[in-house]
Amino acid sequence: MSETGSPPSGQPPGDLVANARLVERLEVAQDLFVLRLAPEGWTLPDFAPGQHLTLGVPGLKDDKGRPVKRVYSIASPPGLDHVELYVTVVDDGKLTTPLSRLGIGDGLWIDQRIYGTFTLDPVPADHDIVLVATGTGLAPFVSMARHFSGKGRWRRLVIVHGARLVAELGYRELLTDLSAADPTITYIPTVTREPEDSGWDGLRGRVQAVFEGDVFPSRVGSPLDPGRTHMFLCGNPAMVDAMEALLTPLDFRKHSKREPGNLHFERWW
């Protein structure tokens, strides 16, 4: 998923002027990193976990001379003086490659509007929530877990994250710690290409496999109950399609404003 944001008021059309700085960069794995960005001269608006912002690098243009801007889900909780983004370098990426080369203190442009409807607003507080992500699709779920842990926002929260390698399970330490501290949170990582002799003793396979056979109930303690569960999917479109096909026969219905349901998803790219 990618969108183009409008420039802030007073900014010349077609120009991006730096209004934020890179304050921290955390390497997760090769071509996979976390960026922390702080605004300059303005204050981050309040936002709901699950929402996203538009980001650009001043001076970076596409082959038609237009500023290159992309949408990123926010991984940090609201209320901080910075935002945190989870980024992977895309082959021939017009924005991700320049982002990967930025140094601390370098300027960026952030659209001062934060928006999106991929939030927990439609979910009753007495329901279970299952968050399923691949790759950097985990970002909005990290924001949700960080912000709502310990606040009675759910009956139970299950976070399923799939990656190729253990090294690419970003936020694994954070989510492991959260699940250890909060008995209502269960974190289930799974990998598809980790070497057999690496010492990894966790799950292997695609995230879909977590919902086949007895894997889910054995890890969570009870079976998936569509009557009391909302499912959120974010990441690779192929994963989203496969999960939707798997969940629809189990009485999960796509959510919309006109027809509320218990299946929510965002496809990123």
Short mmCIF file of C-alpha atoms in Angstrom, two decimals:
data_model
loop_
_atom_site.label_atom_id
_atom_site.label_comp_id
_atom_site.label_asym_id
_atom_site.label_seq_id
_atom_site.Cartn_x
_atom_site.Cartn_y
_atom_site.Cartn_z
CA MET A 1 0.00 0.00 0.00
CA SER A 2 1.33 3.43 -0.85
CA GLU A 3 -0.25 6.82 -0.98
CA THR A 4 0.73 10.40 -1.67
CA GLY A 5 0.22 12.96 1.07
CA SER A 6 -0.47 16.65 0.56
CA PRO A 7 2.20 19.16 1.62
CA PRO A 8 1.67 21.12 4.85
CA SER A 9 0.05 24.51 4.57
CA GLY A 10 2.39 27.12 3.10
CA GLN A 11 4.74 24.61 1.47
CA PRO A 12 5.37 25.14 -2.26
CA PRO A 13 3.59 22.52 -4.39
CA GLY A 14 5.93 19.77 -5.46
CA ASP A 15 8.54 20.61 -2.82
CA LEU A 16 9.28 18.72 0.37
CA VAL A 17 10.90 20.75 3.13
CA ALA A 18 12.47 18.93 6.07
CA ASN A 19 10.28 19.18 9.16
CA ALA A 20 11.71 16.22 11.10
CA ARG A 21 15.06 14.62 11.91
CA LEU A 22 16.29 11.06 12.23
CA VAL A 23 17.18 10.66 15.90
CA GLU A 24 17.82 6.92 16.12
CA ARG A 25 18.33 4.01 13.79
CA LEU A 26 18.23 0.38 14.90
CA GLU A 27 19.49 -2.37 12.60
CA VAL A 28 17.30 -5.49 12.80
CA ALA A 29 18.84 -7.53 9.97
CA GLN A 30 20.27 -6.87 6.52
CA ASP A 31 18.01 -4.35 4.75
CA LEU A 32 15.65 -4.27 7.75
CA PHE A 33 15.69 -1.46 10.29
CA VAL A 34 13.75 0.71 12.72
CA LEU A 35 13.79 4.50 12.36
CA ARG A 36 12.87 6.97 15.07
CA LEU A 37 11.93 10.40 13.75
CA ALA A 38 11.35 13.57 15.79
CA PRO A 39 9.40 16.57 14.42
CA GLU A 40 11.05 19.99 14.33
CA GLY A 41 8.97 23.10 14.96
CA TRP A 42 5.69 21.23 15.45
CA THR A 43 4.17 18.61 17.73
CA LEU A 44 3.02 15.18 16.69
CA PRO A 45 -0.78 14.95 16.73
CA ASP A 46 -2.51 12.34 18.79
CA PHE A 47 -3.27 9.17 16.87
CA ALA A 48 -4.80 5.74 17.32
CA PRO A 49 -2.54 2.67 17.26
CA GLY A 50 -2.83 1.15 13.79
CA GLN A 51 -2.80 4.46 11.92
CA HIS A 52 -0.12 5.58 9.47
CA LEU A 53 1.73 8.61 8.17
CA THR A 54 3.27 9.77 4.90
CA LEU A 55 7.03 10.13 4.72
CA GLY A 56 9.41 11.67 2.20
CA VAL A 57 13.05 12.67 1.79
CA PRO A 58 13.54 16.32 0.69
CA GLY A 59 15.09 16.58 -2.76
CA LEU A 60 14.18 13.03 -3.76
CA LYS A 61 12.15 12.96 -6.98
CA ASP A 62 10.76 10.26 -9.25
CA ASP A 63 11.44 10.10 -13.00
CA LYS A 64 8.66 12.62 -13.60
CA GLY A 65 10.09 15.14 -11.17
CA ARG A 66 7.54 14.51 -8.43
CA PRO A 67 8.51 14.14 -4.76
CA VAL A 68 8.71 10.51 -3.66
CA LYS A 69 6.38 9.86 -0.71
CA ARG A 70 5.24 6.63 0.90
CA VAL A 71 2.89 5.58 3.67
CA TYR A 72 4.22 3.78 6.74
CA SER A 73 2.34 2.36 9.71
CA ILE A 74 3.52 3.72 13.04
CA ALA A 75 5.11 1.17 15.39
CA SER A 76 5.40 3.46 18.41
CA PRO A 77 2.53 4.19 20.80
CA PRO A 78 0.89 7.63 20.88
CA GLY A 79 2.08 10.23 23.37
CA LEU A 80 5.80 10.24 22.56
CA ASP A 81 7.92 13.04 21.11
CA HIS A 82 8.90 10.85 18.16
CA VAL A 83 7.46 8.25 15.80
CA GLU A 84 8.96 4.86 15.11
CA LEU A 85 8.78 3.17 11.70
CA TYR A 86 9.70 -0.41 10.74
CA VAL A 87 11.25 -0.39 7.27
CA THR A 88 12.57 -2.97 4.83
CA VAL A 89 14.62 -2.06 1.78
CA VAL A 90 12.71 -2.92 -1.38
CA ASP A 91 14.64 -3.92 -4.50
CA ASP A 92 15.03 -0.76 -6.58
CA GLY A 93 13.02 1.08 -3.92
CA LYS A 94 12.84 4.77 -4.75
CA LEU A 95 12.40 5.71 -1.09
CA THR A 96 13.58 2.76 1.02
CA THR A 97 17.11 2.74 -0.41
CA PRO A 98 17.68 6.47 0.33
CA LEU A 99 16.11 5.95 3.78
CA SER A 100 18.59 3.16 4.49
CA ARG A 101 21.47 5.58 3.85
CA LEU A 102 20.33 8.36 6.17
CA GLY A 103 22.47 9.27 9.15
CA ILE A 104 21.49 10.54 12.58
CA GLY A 105 20.40 14.16 12.32
CA ASP A 106 19.46 14.00 8.65
CA GLY A 107 16.25 15.75 7.67
CA LEU A 108 13.01 14.16 6.47
CA TRP A 109 9.53 15.33 5.64
CA ILE A 110 6.49 14.00 7.49
CA ASP A 111 2.92 14.88 6.55
CA GLN A 112 1.54 16.39 9.75
CA ARG A 113 -1.68 14.44 9.33
CA ILE A 114 -1.86 10.92 10.76
CA TYR A 115 -4.75 8.87 9.47
CA GLY A 116 -6.20 5.42 8.80
CA THR A 117 -9.02 3.17 9.99
CA PHE A 118 -7.00 0.01 10.73
CA THR A 119 -7.53 0.37 14.48
CA LEU A 120 -9.12 -1.52 17.35
CA ASP A 121 -12.09 0.85 17.49
CA PRO A 122 -14.62 -1.74 16.19
CA VAL A 123 -13.59 -4.38 18.76
CA PRO A 124 -15.52 -4.77 22.04
CA ALA A 125 -13.28 -4.82 25.10
CA ASP A 126 -14.48 -8.29 26.16
CA HIS A 127 -13.38 -9.93 22.89
CA ASP A 128 -10.22 -11.70 21.82
CA ILE A 129 -8.00 -10.05 19.22
CA VAL A 130 -5.68 -12.00 16.92
CA LEU A 131 -3.09 -9.98 15.00
CA VAL A 132 -1.40 -11.75 12.09
CA ALA A 133 1.55 -10.14 10.29
CA THR A 134 4.35 -10.90 7.89
CA GLY A 135 7.53 -8.84 7.74
CA THR A 136 7.14 -5.14 8.49
CA GLY A 137 3.35 -5.57 8.51
CA LEU A 138 3.96 -6.09 12.23
CA ALA A 139 4.38 -2.33 12.82
CA PRO A 140 0.74 -1.35 13.58
CA PHE A 141 0.39 -4.36 15.89
CA VAL A 142 3.46 -3.33 17.88
CA SER A 143 1.85 0.08 18.42
CA MET A 144 -1.38 -1.59 19.59
CA ALA A 145 0.39 -3.96 21.98
CA ARG A 146 2.61 -1.24 23.43
CA HIS A 147 -0.23 1.20 24.00
CA PHE A 148 -3.00 -1.06 25.27
CA SER A 149 -1.13 -3.68 27.32
CA GLY A 150 -2.45 -3.72 30.87
CA LYS A 151 -5.39 -1.42 30.09
CA GLY A 152 -8.18 -4.01 29.77
CA ARG A 153 -8.62 -3.35 26.05
CA TRP A 154 -9.14 -7.06 25.22
CA ARG A 155 -9.93 -10.36 26.83
CA ARG A 156 -6.90 -11.87 25.14
CA LEU A 157 -4.42 -10.66 22.50
CA VAL A 158 -2.57 -13.08 20.22
CA ILE A 159 0.23 -11.78 17.97
CA VAL A 160 1.34 -14.10 15.15
CA HIS A 161 4.39 -12.90 13.21
CA GLY A 162 5.98 -14.62 10.24
CA ALA A 163 9.43 -13.95 8.78
CA ARG A 164 11.98 -15.81 6.70
CA LEU A 165 14.71 -15.93 9.36
CA VAL A 166 14.83 -15.59 13.13
CA ALA A 167 17.01 -12.49 12.69
CA GLU A 168 14.13 -10.90 10.76
CA LEU A 169 11.63 -11.33 13.59
CA GLY A 170 11.73 -7.64 14.44
CA TYR A 171 10.51 -6.64 17.91
CA ARG A 172 10.86 -10.26 19.09
CA GLU A 173 12.48 -9.23 22.38
CA LEU A 174 9.85 -6.54 23.02
CA LEU A 175 6.92 -8.86 22.29
CA THR A 176 8.44 -11.70 24.30
CA ASP A 177 8.83 -9.34 27.26
CA LEU A 178 5.29 -7.98 26.87
CA SER A 179 3.79 -11.47 26.78
CA ALA A 180 5.83 -12.47 29.86
CA ALA A 181 4.62 -9.42 31.78
CA ASP A 182 0.99 -9.50 30.61
CA PRO A 183 -0.83 -12.85 30.88
CA THR A 184 -3.46 -11.68 28.38
CA ILE A 185 -0.86 -11.49 25.57
CA THR A 186 0.43 -14.47 23.58
CA TYR A 187 3.23 -14.00 21.04
CA ILE A 188 3.69 -16.65 18.33
CA PRO A 189 6.64 -16.16 15.94
CA THR A 190 7.22 -18.49 13.00
CA VAL A 191 9.93 -18.67 10.32
CA THR A 192 10.09 -20.19 6.85
CA ARG A 193 13.77 -20.27 5.84
CA GLU A 194 15.73 -20.58 9.09
CA PRO A 195 18.52 -23.19 8.75
CA GLU A 196 17.63 -26.46 10.43
CA ASP A 197 20.85 -26.45 12.47
CA SER A 198 20.46 -22.88 13.78
CA GLY A 199 19.17 -23.87 17.20
CA TRP A 200 15.74 -22.28 16.64
CA ASP A 201 13.20 -24.41 18.48
CA GLY A 202 10.13 -22.33 17.67
CA LEU A 203 7.56 -22.78 14.94
CA ARG A 204 8.48 -23.15 11.29
CA GLY A 205 6.23 -22.46 8.32
CA ARG A 206 3.92 -19.75 7.09
CA VAL A 207 1.58 -17.94 9.46
CA GLN A 208 -1.37 -19.82 7.94
CA ALA A 209 -0.05 -23.03 9.50
CA VAL A 210 -0.68 -21.59 12.98
CA PHE A 211 -4.41 -21.87 12.26
CA GLU A 212 -4.33 -25.42 10.97
CA GLY A 213 -4.66 -28.54 13.12
CA ASP A 214 -4.16 -27.99 16.84
CA VAL A 215 -1.32 -25.43 16.66
CA PHE A 216 -3.40 -22.42 17.72
CA PRO A 217 -5.24 -24.04 20.65
CA SER A 218 -2.04 -25.67 21.89
CA ARG A 219 -0.25 -22.31 21.96
CA VAL A 220 -3.12 -20.15 23.16
CA GLY A 221 -5.00 -22.54 25.43
CA SER A 222 -8.34 -22.53 23.60
CA PRO A 223 -9.57 -22.81 19.99
CA LEU A 224 -10.29 -19.86 17.73
CA ASP A 225 -13.81 -18.62 18.49
CA PRO A 226 -15.26 -16.41 15.72
CA GLY A 227 -18.09 -15.37 18.03
CA ARG A 228 -15.68 -13.59 20.38
CA THR A 229 -12.67 -12.88 18.19
CA HIS A 230 -11.60 -10.14 15.80
CA MET A 231 -8.82 -11.01 13.34
CA PHE A 232 -6.41 -8.36 11.96
CA LEU A 233 -4.13 -9.16 9.01
CA CYS A 234 -1.28 -7.00 7.73
CA GLY A 235 1.58 -7.68 5.33
CA ASN A 236 2.17 -9.62 2.17
CA PRO A 237 -1.01 -9.58 0.02
CA ALA A 238 -0.58 -13.30 -0.69
CA MET A 239 -0.71 -13.97 3.06
CA VAL A 240 -3.79 -11.78 3.47
CA ASP A 241 -5.57 -13.59 0.64
CA ALA A 242 -4.61 -17.02 2.01
CA MET A 243 -5.75 -16.13 5.52
CA GLU A 244 -9.03 -14.68 4.27
CA ALA A 245 -9.69 -17.92 2.35
CA LEU A 246 -8.86 -19.93 5.45
CA LEU A 247 -10.95 -17.83 7.86
CA THR A 248 -14.09 -17.22 5.77
CA PRO A 249 -15.39 -20.81 6.17
CA LEU A 250 -14.87 -20.38 9.93
CA ASP A 251 -17.46 -17.56 10.05
CA PHE A 252 -15.07 -14.64 9.87
CA ARG A 253 -16.52 -11.80 7.80
CA LYS A 254 -14.71 -8.82 6.29
CA HIS A 255 -15.36 -5.64 8.26
CA SER A 256 -16.64 -2.45 6.65
CA LYS A 257 -18.54 0.60 7.85
CA ARG A 258 -21.68 -0.60 6.11
CA GLU A 259 -21.33 -4.20 7.19
CA PRO A 260 -19.41 -4.63 10.45
CA GLY A 261 -17.47 -7.86 10.64
CA ASN A 262 -14.70 -9.55 12.57
CA LEU A 263 -11.99 -9.69 9.88
CA HIS A 264 -9.84 -6.61 9.24
CA PHE A 265 -6.86 -6.33 6.92
CA GLU A 266 -4.35 -4.07 5.17
CA ARG A 267 -2.24 -5.08 2.20
CA TRP A 268 1.14 -3.36 1.98
CA TRP A 269 2.28 -3.22 -1.67
#
